[in-house]
CSV table of C-alpha atoms and ligand atoms in Angstrom, one decimal:
chain,number,residue,atom,x,y,z
A,3,MET,CA,0.0,0.0,0.0
A,4,ARG,CA,2.9,2.4,0.8
A,5,ALA,CA,4.6,1.7,-2.5
A,6,ALA,CA,1.4,2.1,-4.5
A,7,GLY,CA,0.4,5.2,-2.6
A,8,GLU,CA,3.9,6.8,-3.0
A,9,LEU,CA,3.9,6.3,-6.7
A,10,THR,CA,0.3,7.6,-7.1
A,11,GLY,CA,1.3,10.8,-5.2
A,12,ARG,CA,4.5,11.2,-7.1
A,13,THR,CA,2.7,10.8,-10.5
A,14,LEU,CA,0.4,13.7,-9.5
A,15,ASN,CA,3.4,15.9,-8.6
A,16,TYR,CA,5.0,15.0,-11.9
A,17,ILE,CA,1.8,15.8,-13.9
A,18,GLU,CA,1.3,19.1,-12.0
A,19,LYS,CA,4.4,20.4,-13.8
A,20,LEU,CA,2.9,19.6,-17.2
A,21,VAL,CA,-0.4,21.4,-16.6
A,22,LYS,CA,-0.3,24.6,-18.6
A,23,SER,CA,-2.3,26.4,-21.2
A,24,GLY,CA,-2.2,24.6,-24.6
A,25,VAL,CA,-1.6,21.1,-23.3
A,26,THR,CA,-4.4,18.5,-24.1
A,27,THR,CA,-5.8,16.2,-21.4
A,28,LYS,CA,-4.7,13.3,-23.7
A,29,GLN,CA,-1.1,14.4,-23.4
A,30,LEU,CA,-1.4,14.5,-19.6
A,31,ASP,CA,-2.9,11.0,-19.7
A,32,GLU,CA,-0.1,9.6,-21.8
A,33,ALA,CA,2.5,11.2,-19.6
A,34,ALA,CA,0.9,9.8,-16.5
A,35,GLU,CA,0.7,6.2,-17.9
A,36,ALA,CA,4.3,6.3,-19.0
A,37,PHE,CA,5.5,7.6,-15.6
A,38,ILE,CA,3.5,5.0,-13.7
A,39,ARG,CA,4.8,2.1,-15.8
A,40,LYS,CA,8.4,3.4,-15.8
A,41,ASN,CA,8.3,3.3,-12.0
A,42,GLY,CA,7.0,-0.3,-11.8
A,43,GLY,CA,3.3,0.3,-11.4
A,44,ILE,CA,0.2,-0.3,-13.4
A,45,PRO,CA,-2.4,2.4,-13.9
A,46,SER,CA,-5.4,1.4,-11.7
A,47,PHE,CA,-8.0,3.3,-13.7
A,48,LEU,CA,-7.1,2.0,-17.2
A,49,ASN,CA,-10.0,-0.3,-18.3
A,50,TYR,CA,-11.6,-0.1,-14.8
A,51,ASP,CA,-15.2,-0.8,-15.7
A,52,GLY,CA,-14.0,0.0,-19.3
A,53,PHE,CA,-12.6,3.5,-18.4
A,54,PRO,CA,-10.4,4.5,-21.4
A,55,GLY,CA,-7.7,6.5,-19.6
A,56,SER,CA,-5.0,6.1,-17.0
A,57,ILE,CA,-6.1,9.2,-15.2
A,58,CYS,CA,-9.4,11.1,-15.0
A,59,THR,CA,-9.2,14.7,-16.3
A,60,SER,CA,-12.1,16.8,-15.2
A,61,VAL,CA,-12.1,20.5,-16.4
A,62,ASN,CA,-14.0,23.3,-14.8
A,63,SER,CA,-17.7,22.2,-14.3
A,64,GLN,CA,-16.6,18.5,-14.7
A,65,ILE,CA,-16.5,17.1,-11.2
A,66,VAL,CA,-14.9,13.6,-11.7
A,67,HIS,CA,-14.4,10.9,-14.3
A,68,GLY,CA,-13.6,13.2,-17.2
A,69,ILE,CA,-12.1,11.2,-20.1
A,70,PRO,CA,-8.7,12.4,-21.4
A,71,SER,CA,-9.1,13.7,-25.0
A,72,LYS,CA,-7.0,15.2,-27.8
A,73,LYS,CA,-9.9,17.6,-28.3
A,74,VAL,CA,-9.7,19.1,-24.7
A,75,LYS,CA,-6.9,21.7,-24.6
A,76,LEU,CA,-6.3,23.6,-21.4
A,77,LYS,CA,-6.5,27.4,-21.4
A,78,ASP,CA,-5.7,30.2,-19.1
A,79,GLY,CA,-8.2,30.5,-16.3
A,80,ASP,CA,-9.2,26.8,-16.3
A,81,ILE,CA,-9.1,24.4,-13.3
A,82,ILE,CA,-8.4,20.7,-13.9
A,83,SER,CA,-9.1,17.9,-11.4
A,84,ILE,CA,-6.8,15.0,-12.0
A,85,ASP,CA,-7.6,11.7,-10.3
A,86,CYS,CA,-4.9,9.1,-10.4
A,87,GLY,CA,-4.4,5.5,-9.3
A,88,ALA,CA,-1.4,3.2,-9.4
A,89,MET,CA,-1.2,-0.5,-8.5
A,90,ILE,CA,2.0,-2.2,-7.3
A,91,ASP,CA,2.1,-5.9,-6.2
A,92,GLY,CA,-1.7,-6.1,-6.3
A,93,TYR,CA,-2.4,-3.0,-4.1
A,94,HIS,CA,-3.7,0.3,-5.1
A,95,GLY,CA,-3.2,4.0,-4.3
A,96,ASP,CA,-5.8,6.6,-5.2
A,97,ALA,CA,-5.4,10.4,-5.1
A,98,ALA,CA,-6.7,13.5,-6.8
A,99,ARG,CA,-5.8,17.2,-7.0
A,100,THR,CA,-7.3,20.2,-8.6
A,101,PHE,CA,-4.7,22.3,-10.4
A,102,LEU,CA,-4.9,25.9,-11.6
A,103,VAL,CA,-4.1,26.8,-15.3
A,104,GLY,CA,-2.6,30.3,-15.4
A,105,GLU,CA,-4.6,33.1,-13.9
A,106,VAL,CA,-7.7,31.7,-12.2
A,107,ASP,CA,-10.7,33.8,-10.9
A,108,PRO,CA,-10.1,34.3,-7.1
A,109,GLU,CA,-13.6,32.9,-6.3
A,110,ILE,CA,-12.6,29.7,-8.0
A,111,GLN,CA,-9.1,29.6,-6.4
A,112,LYS,CA,-10.9,29.8,-3.1
A,113,LEU,CA,-13.1,26.8,-4.0
A,114,VAL,CA,-9.9,24.8,-4.8
A,115,GLU,CA,-8.2,25.9,-1.5
A,116,VAL,CA,-11.3,25.1,0.6
A,117,THR,CA,-11.8,21.7,-1.0
A,118,ARG,CA,-8.2,20.8,0.0
A,119,GLU,CA,-8.8,22.1,3.5
A,120,CYS,CA,-11.9,19.9,3.6
A,121,PHE,CA,-9.7,16.8,3.2
A,122,PHE,CA,-7.4,17.8,6.1
A,123,LYS,CA,-10.4,18.5,8.3
A,124,GLY,CA,-11.6,15.0,7.5
A,125,LEU,CA,-8.2,13.6,8.0
A,126,GLU,CA,-8.0,14.9,11.6
A,127,MET,CA,-11.0,12.7,12.4
A,128,ALA,CA,-9.5,9.6,10.7
A,129,VAL,CA,-8.2,8.0,13.9
A,130,PRO,CA,-9.0,4.6,15.6
A,131,GLY,CA,-12.2,4.6,17.6
A,132,ASN,CA,-13.8,7.3,15.5
A,133,HIS,CA,-16.5,6.5,13.0
A,134,ILE,CA,-16.7,7.2,9.3
A,135,SER,CA,-19.4,9.9,10.0
A,136,ASP,CA,-16.8,11.8,12.1
A,137,ILE,CA,-14.8,12.3,8.9
A,138,SER,CA,-18.0,13.1,6.9
A,139,ARG,CA,-19.2,15.7,9.4
A,140,ALA,CA,-15.9,17.5,9.5
A,141,ILE,CA,-15.8,17.8,5.7
A,142,GLU,CA,-19.5,18.8,5.5
A,143,LYS,CA,-19.1,21.5,8.1
A,144,HIS,CA,-16.2,23.2,6.4
A,145,ALA,CA,-17.7,23.1,2.9
A,146,LEU,CA,-21.1,24.4,4.1
A,147,ALA,CA,-19.5,27.2,6.1
A,148,HIS,CA,-18.3,28.5,2.7
A,149,GLY,CA,-21.8,28.0,1.1
A,150,TYR,CA,-20.6,25.3,-1.3
A,151,GLY,CA,-22.5,22.4,-2.7
A,152,ILE,CA,-21.3,18.9,-1.6
A,153,VAL,CA,-21.6,16.1,-4.2
A,154,ARG,CA,-23.7,13.3,-2.8
A,155,GLU,CA,-23.8,10.8,-5.7
A,156,LEU,CA,-20.1,10.0,-5.3
A,157,VAL,CA,-18.2,9.2,-2.1
A,158,GLY,CA,-14.8,8.1,-0.7
A,159,HIS,CA,-14.2,4.5,-0.1
A,160,GLY,CA,-12.1,1.7,1.4
A,161,ILE,CA,-9.1,0.7,-0.7
A,162,GLY,CA,-6.6,-2.2,-0.8
A,163,SER,CA,-6.3,-5.1,-3.2
A,164,HIS,CA,-9.4,-3.5,-4.9
A,165,LEU,CA,-9.6,0.1,-5.9
A,166,HIS,CA,-13.0,0.5,-4.3
A,167,GLU,CA,-13.9,-1.4,-1.2
A,168,ALA,CA,-16.2,-1.0,1.8
A,169,PRO,CA,-16.8,1.2,3.7
A,170,GLU,CA,-18.2,4.2,1.8
A,171,VAL,CA,-16.7,7.5,3.1
A,172,PRO,CA,-19.3,10.2,2.3
A,173,ASN,CA,-18.5,13.9,2.4
A,174,PHE,CA,-21.8,14.6,4.1
A,175,THR,CA,-23.8,13.0,7.0
A,176,SER,CA,-27.2,11.4,6.7
A,177,VAL,CA,-29.7,9.4,8.7
A,178,ARG,CA,-29.2,6.5,6.3
A,179,MET,CA,-25.5,6.3,6.8
A,180,GLY,CA,-25.7,6.7,10.6
A,181,ARG,CA,-22.4,6.7,12.3
A,182,GLY,CA,-20.8,4.4,9.7
A,183,ALA,CA,-18.1,1.9,10.3
A,184,ARG,CA,-15.8,2.3,13.3
A,185,LEU,CA,-12.2,3.0,12.3
A,186,ALA,CA,-9.5,0.5,13.4
A,187,PRO,CA,-5.8,0.2,12.8
A,188,GLY,CA,-5.0,-1.5,9.5
A,189,MET,CA,-7.8,0.0,7.6
A,190,SER,CA,-7.1,2.1,4.5
A,191,ILE,CA,-9.6,4.5,3.1
A,192,ALA,CA,-9.7,7.1,0.3
A,193,ILE,CA,-11.0,10.4,1.7
A,194,GLU,CA,-12.0,12.6,-1.3
A,195,PRO,CA,-14.1,15.8,-1.0
A,196,MET,CA,-15.8,16.8,-4.2
A,197,ILE,CA,-17.1,20.3,-3.7
A,198,ASN,CA,-19.1,22.6,-6.1
A,199,LEU,CA,-19.1,26.3,-6.2
A,200,GLY,CA,-22.8,26.3,-6.8
A,201,SER,CA,-25.5,23.7,-6.1
A,202,CYS,CA,-24.9,20.0,-5.2
A,203,GLU,CA,-26.8,18.8,-8.3
A,204,VAL,CA,-24.9,16.7,-10.8
A,205,ARG,CA,-25.5,15.0,-14.1
A,206,ILE,CA,-23.7,12.5,-16.3
A,207,LEU,CA,-22.6,13.4,-19.9
A,208,ASP,CA,-23.6,11.3,-22.9
A,209,ASP,CA,-20.1,9.6,-22.8
A,210,GLY,CA,-21.5,7.7,-19.8
A,211,TRP,CA,-18.6,8.7,-17.5
A,212,THR,CA,-18.1,12.4,-17.1
A,213,CYS,CA,-19.9,13.7,-14.0
A,214,VAL,CA,-20.6,17.5,-14.2
A,215,THR,CA,-22.4,20.1,-12.1
A,216,ALA,CA,-26.0,20.6,-13.2
A,217,ASP,CA,-25.6,24.4,-13.0
A,218,GLY,CA,-22.4,24.5,-15.0
A,219,LYS,CA,-20.4,26.1,-12.2
A,220,PRO,CA,-16.9,24.8,-11.3
A,221,SER,CA,-16.1,21.9,-9.0
A,222,ALA,CA,-13.0,20.9,-7.2
A,223,HIS,CA,-11.6,17.5,-5.9
A,224,TYR,CA,-8.9,16.6,-3.5
A,225,GLU,CA,-8.1,13.0,-2.4
A,226,ASN,CA,-5.6,10.9,-0.7
A,227,THR,CA,-5.2,7.3,0.4
A,228,VAL,CA,-5.1,7.2,4.2
A,229,PHE,CA,-3.9,4.3,6.4
A,230,ILE,CA,-5.3,4.1,9.9
A,231,THR,CA,-2.5,3.4,12.4
A,232,LYS,CA,-2.5,2.5,16.1
A,233,ASP,CA,-2.0,6.1,17.1
A,234,GLY,CA,-3.7,8.0,14.3
A,235,ASN,CA,-3.1,7.9,10.5
A,236,GLU,CA,-0.6,8.0,7.8
A,237,VAL,CA,-1.3,9.6,4.4
A,238,LEU,CA,0.2,7.3,1.7
A,239,THR,CA,-0.1,9.5,-1.4
A,240,ASN,CA,2.3,12.4,-0.8
A,241,PRO,CA,-0.1,15.2,0.1
A,242,ASN,CA,0.9,18.7,-0.7
B,28,LIG,MG1,-9.6,8.9,-7.0
B,29,LIG,MG1,-11.2,7.4,-4.9
Protein backbone atom coordinates (compact mmCIF):
# COMPACT_ATOMS: atom_id res chain seq x y z
CA MET A 1 0.00 0.00 0.00
CA ARG A 2 2.88 2.39 0.81
CA ALA A 3 4.63 1.71 -2.50
CA ALA A 4 1.42 2.12 -4.51
CA GLY A 5 0.45 5.25 -2.59
CA GLU A 6 3.89 6.79 -2.96
CA LEU A 7 3.89 6.25 -6.74
CA THR A 8 0.34 7.63 -7.06
CA GLY A 9 1.28 10.82 -5.21
CA ARG A 10 4.53 11.17 -7.12
CA THR A 11 2.70 10.81 -10.45
CA LEU A 12 0.40 13.70 -9.54
CA ASN A 13 3.37 15.86 -8.57
CA TYR A 14 4.95 15.04 -11.92
CA ILE A 15 1.78 15.78 -13.88
CA GLU A 16 1.29 19.08 -12.05
CA LYS A 17 4.42 20.41 -13.77
CA LEU A 18 2.91 19.58 -17.20
CA VAL A 19 -0.38 21.37 -16.55
CA LYS A 20 -0.32 24.56 -18.60
CA SER A 21 -2.26 26.43 -21.23
CA GLY A 22 -2.17 24.61 -24.61
CA VAL A 23 -1.65 21.07 -23.30
CA THR A 24 -4.35 18.50 -24.06
CA THR A 25 -5.79 16.18 -21.42
CA LYS A 26 -4.73 13.27 -23.66
CA GLN A 27 -1.09 14.41 -23.38
CA LEU A 28 -1.41 14.47 -19.58
CA ASP A 29 -2.90 10.97 -19.66
CA GLU A 30 -0.08 9.58 -21.81
CA ALA A 31 2.55 11.20 -19.59
CA ALA A 32 0.92 9.75 -16.45
CA GLU A 33 0.70 6.24 -17.90
CA ALA A 34 4.35 6.31 -19.00
CA PHE A 35 5.47 7.61 -15.60
CA ILE A 36 3.51 4.95 -13.67
CA ARG A 37 4.81 2.10 -15.85
CA LYS A 38 8.41 3.39 -15.83
CA ASN A 39 8.29 3.30 -12.03
CA GLY A 40 7.03 -0.27 -11.81
CA GLY A 41 3.32 0.35 -11.42
CA ILE A 42 0.17 -0.34 -13.42
CA PRO A 43 -2.43 2.42 -13.92
CA SER A 44 -5.37 1.37 -11.70
CA PHE A 45 -7.97 3.27 -13.70
CA LEU A 46 -7.13 2.04 -17.21
CA ASN A 47 -9.96 -0.31 -18.30
CA TYR A 48 -11.57 -0.12 -14.84
CA ASP A 49 -15.21 -0.84 -15.75
CA GLY A 50 -14.04 0.03 -19.27
CA PHE A 51 -12.63 3.49 -18.44
CA PRO A 52 -10.43 4.46 -21.42
CA GLY A 53 -7.73 6.51 -19.62
CA SER A 54 -5.00 6.09 -17.01
CA ILE A 55 -6.12 9.23 -15.19
CA CYS A 56 -9.40 11.12 -14.99
CA THR A 57 -9.16 14.68 -16.28
CA SER A 58 -12.11 16.84 -15.23
CA VAL A 59 -12.06 20.47 -16.36
CA ASN A 60 -14.02 23.34 -14.75
CA SER A 61 -17.66 22.19 -14.32
CA GLN A 62 -16.60 18.55 -14.69
CA ILE A 63 -16.50 17.05 -11.20
CA VAL A 64 -14.90 13.64 -11.72
CA HIS A 65 -14.41 10.86 -14.31
CA GLY A 66 -13.56 13.20 -17.21
CA ILE A 67 -12.11 11.20 -20.12
CA PRO A 68 -8.70 12.36 -21.44
CA SER A 69 -9.07 13.68 -24.98
CA LYS A 70 -7.00 15.19 -27.79
CA LYS A 71 -9.87 17.65 -28.26
CA VAL A 72 -9.67 19.09 -24.74
CA LYS A 73 -6.93 21.70 -24.62
CA LEU A 74 -6.31 23.58 -21.37
CA LYS A 75 -6.47 27.36 -21.42
CA ASP A 76 -5.65 30.19 -19.07
CA GLY A 77 -8.22 30.45 -16.26
CA ASP A 78 -9.23 26.78 -16.30
CA ILE A 79 -9.06 24.44 -13.35
CA ILE A 80 -8.42 20.73 -13.89
CA SER A 81 -9.07 17.94 -11.41
CA ILE A 82 -6.75 15.01 -11.99
CA ASP A 83 -7.58 11.71 -10.33
CA CYS A 84 -4.86 9.07 -10.43
CA GLY A 85 -4.43 5.49 -9.27
CA ALA A 86 -1.42 3.18 -9.39
CA MET A 87 -1.17 -0.50 -8.52
CA ILE A 88 2.00 -2.19 -7.26
CA ASP A 89 2.13 -5.85 -6.21
CA GLY A 90 -1.67 -6.06 -6.27
CA TYR A 91 -2.35 -3.04 -4.05
CA HIS A 92 -3.75 0.32 -5.10
CA GLY A 93 -3.17 3.98 -4.35
CA ASP A 94 -5.82 6.59 -5.22
CA ALA A 95 -5.41 10.37 -5.08
CA ALA A 96 -6.67 13.53 -6.77
CA ARG A 97 -5.76 17.20 -6.96
CA THR A 98 -7.31 20.21 -8.65
CA PHE A 99 -4.69 22.30 -10.44
CA LEU A 100 -4.94 25.91 -11.64
CA VAL A 101 -4.12 26.79 -15.26
CA GLY A 102 -2.56 30.26 -15.44
CA GLU A 103 -4.56 33.09 -13.87
CA VAL A 104 -7.74 31.73 -12.24
CA ASP A 105 -10.67 33.77 -10.89
CA PRO A 106 -10.11 34.35 -7.11
CA GLU A 107 -13.55 32.92 -6.29
CA ILE A 108 -12.59 29.67 -8.03
CA GLN A 109 -9.13 29.62 -6.43
CA LYS A 110 -10.88 29.83 -3.07
CA LEU A 111 -13.06 26.81 -3.96
CA VAL A 112 -9.93 24.79 -4.78
CA GLU A 113 -8.24 25.85 -1.54
CA VAL A 114 -11.27 25.09 0.65
CA THR A 115 -11.75 21.67 -1.01
CA ARG A 116 -8.16 20.82 -0.04
CA GLU A 117 -8.81 22.09 3.49
CA CYS A 118 -11.91 19.86 3.65
CA PHE A 119 -9.68 16.82 3.16
CA PHE A 120 -7.43 17.83 6.06
CA LYS A 121 -10.44 18.53 8.31
CA GLY A 122 -11.64 15.01 7.54
CA LEU A 123 -8.15 13.59 8.04
CA GLU A 124 -8.00 14.94 11.60
CA MET A 125 -10.98 12.72 12.43
CA ALA A 126 -9.54 9.61 10.72
CA VAL A 127 -8.23 7.98 13.89
CA PRO A 128 -8.95 4.65 15.59
CA GLY A 129 -12.16 4.63 17.61
CA ASN A 130 -13.83 7.34 15.54
CA HIS A 131 -16.52 6.47 13.01
CA ILE A 132 -16.69 7.23 9.28
CA SER A 133 -19.36 9.86 9.99
CA ASP A 134 -16.85 11.84 12.09
CA ILE A 135 -14.81 12.31 8.90
CA SER A 136 -17.96 13.10 6.89
CA ARG A 137 -19.18 15.66 9.42
CA ALA A 138 -15.86 17.54 9.50
CA ILE A 139 -15.78 17.83 5.70
CA GLU A 140 -19.46 18.80 5.50
CA LYS A 141 -19.12 21.50 8.15
CA HIS A 142 -16.17 23.16 6.42
CA ALA A 143 -17.74 23.07 2.94
CA LEU A 144 -21.12 24.36 4.11
CA ALA A 145 -19.46 27.17 6.11
CA HIS A 146 -18.34 28.51 2.73
CA GLY A 147 -21.76 28.02 1.13
CA TYR A 148 -20.58 25.35 -1.31
CA GLY A 149 -22.50 22.36 -2.68
CA ILE A 150 -21.34 18.90 -1.60
CA VAL A 151 -21.58 16.13 -4.19
CA ARG A 152 -23.72 13.31 -2.79
CA GLU A 153 -23.78 10.82 -5.66
CA LEU A 154 -20.09 9.96 -5.29
CA VAL A 155 -18.17 9.24 -2.10
CA GLY A 156 -14.81 8.13 -0.71
CA HIS A 157 -14.18 4.46 -0.10
CA GLY A 158 -12.09 1.72 1.40
CA ILE A 159 -9.09 0.73 -0.73
CA GLY A 160 -6.61 -2.15 -0.79
CA SER A 161 -6.33 -5.05 -3.22
CA HIS A 162 -9.38 -3.52 -4.91
CA LEU A 163 -9.57 0.11 -5.94
CA HIS A 164 -12.99 0.50 -4.34
CA GLU A 165 -13.86 -1.43 -1.20
CA ALA A 166 -16.19 -1.00 1.78
CA PRO A 167 -16.78 1.19 3.67
CA GLU A 168 -18.19 4.19 1.84
CA VAL A 169 -16.72 7.48 3.07
CA PRO A 170 -19.30 10.19 2.26
CA ASN A 171 -18.53 13.91 2.38
CA PHE A 172 -21.84 14.56 4.15
CA THR A 173 -23.79 13.05 7.04
CA SER A 174 -27.18 11.36 6.70
CA VAL A 175 -29.65 9.37 8.70
CA ARG A 176 -29.23 6.47 6.28
CA MET A 177 -25.47 6.27 6.82
CA GLY A 178 -25.75 6.71 10.59
CA ARG A 179 -22.37 6.70 12.32
CA GLY A 180 -20.82 4.42 9.69
CA ALA A 181 -18.06 1.88 10.31
CA ARG A 182 -15.76 2.28 13.27
CA LEU A 183 -12.16 3.03 12.28
CA ALA A 184 -9.51 0.54 13.38
CA PRO A 185 -5.76 0.21 12.84
CA GLY A 186 -4.96 -1.52 9.54
CA MET A 187 -7.85 -0.03 7.58
CA SER A 188 -7.08 2.06 4.52
CA ILE A 189 -9.55 4.52 3.07
CA ALA A 190 -9.67 7.14 0.33
CA ILE A 191 -10.98 10.45 1.66
CA GLU A 192 -12.05 12.61 -1.28
CA PRO A 193 -14.13 15.77 -0.96
CA MET A 194 -15.84 16.77 -4.24
CA ILE A 195 -17.08 20.31 -3.74
CA ASN A 196 -19.12 22.55 -6.06
CA LEU A 197 -19.08 26.34 -6.22
CA GLY A 198 -22.84 26.26 -6.82
CA SER A 199 -25.49 23.65 -6.06
CA CYS A 200 -24.88 20.00 -5.21
CA GLU A 201 -26.85 18.79 -8.26
CA VAL A 202 -24.95 16.72 -10.80
CA ARG A 203 -25.54 15.02 -14.13
CA ILE A 204 -23.67 12.54 -16.31
CA LEU A 205 -22.65 13.44 -19.86
CA ASP A 206 -23.59 11.28 -22.86
CA ASP A 207 -20.13 9.61 -22.79
CA GLY A 208 -21.50 7.67 -19.80
CA TRP A 209 -18.60 8.72 -17.55
CA THR A 210 -18.12 12.43 -17.07
CA CYS A 211 -19.90 13.74 -13.97
CA VAL A 212 -20.60 17.50 -14.22
CA THR A 213 -22.36 20.12 -12.13
CA ALA A 214 -25.98 20.62 -13.21
CA ASP A 215 -25.62 24.41 -12.96
CA GLY A 216 -22.40 24.52 -15.00
CA LYS A 217 -20.40 26.12 -12.17
CA PRO A 218 -16.90 24.83 -11.33
CA SER A 219 -16.12 21.93 -9.02
CA ALA A 220 -12.96 20.86 -7.16
CA HIS A 221 -11.64 17.51 -5.92
CA TYR A 222 -8.90 16.57 -3.47
CA GLU A 223 -8.15 12.99 -2.44
CA ASN A 224 -5.55 10.90 -0.65
CA THR A 225 -5.24 7.29 0.42
CA VAL A 226 -5.08 7.18 4.22
CA PHE A 227 -3.89 4.32 6.41
CA ILE A 228 -5.33 4.11 9.94
CA THR A 229 -2.54 3.39 12.43
CA LYS A 230 -2.53 2.48 16.12
CA ASP A 231 -2.00 6.12 17.09
CA GLY A 232 -3.70 8.01 14.27
CA ASN A 233 -3.14 7.88 10.55
CA GLU A 234 -0.59 8.01 7.78
CA VAL A 235 -1.28 9.59 4.39
CA LEU A 236 0.18 7.28 1.73
CA THR A 237 -0.12 9.48 -1.37
CA ASN A 238 2.35 12.38 -0.77
CA PRO A 239 -0.08 15.17 0.06
CA ASN A 240 0.91 18.74 -0.73
MG1 LIG B 1 -9.56 8.86 -7.04
MG1 LIG C 1 -11.20 7.37 -4.89
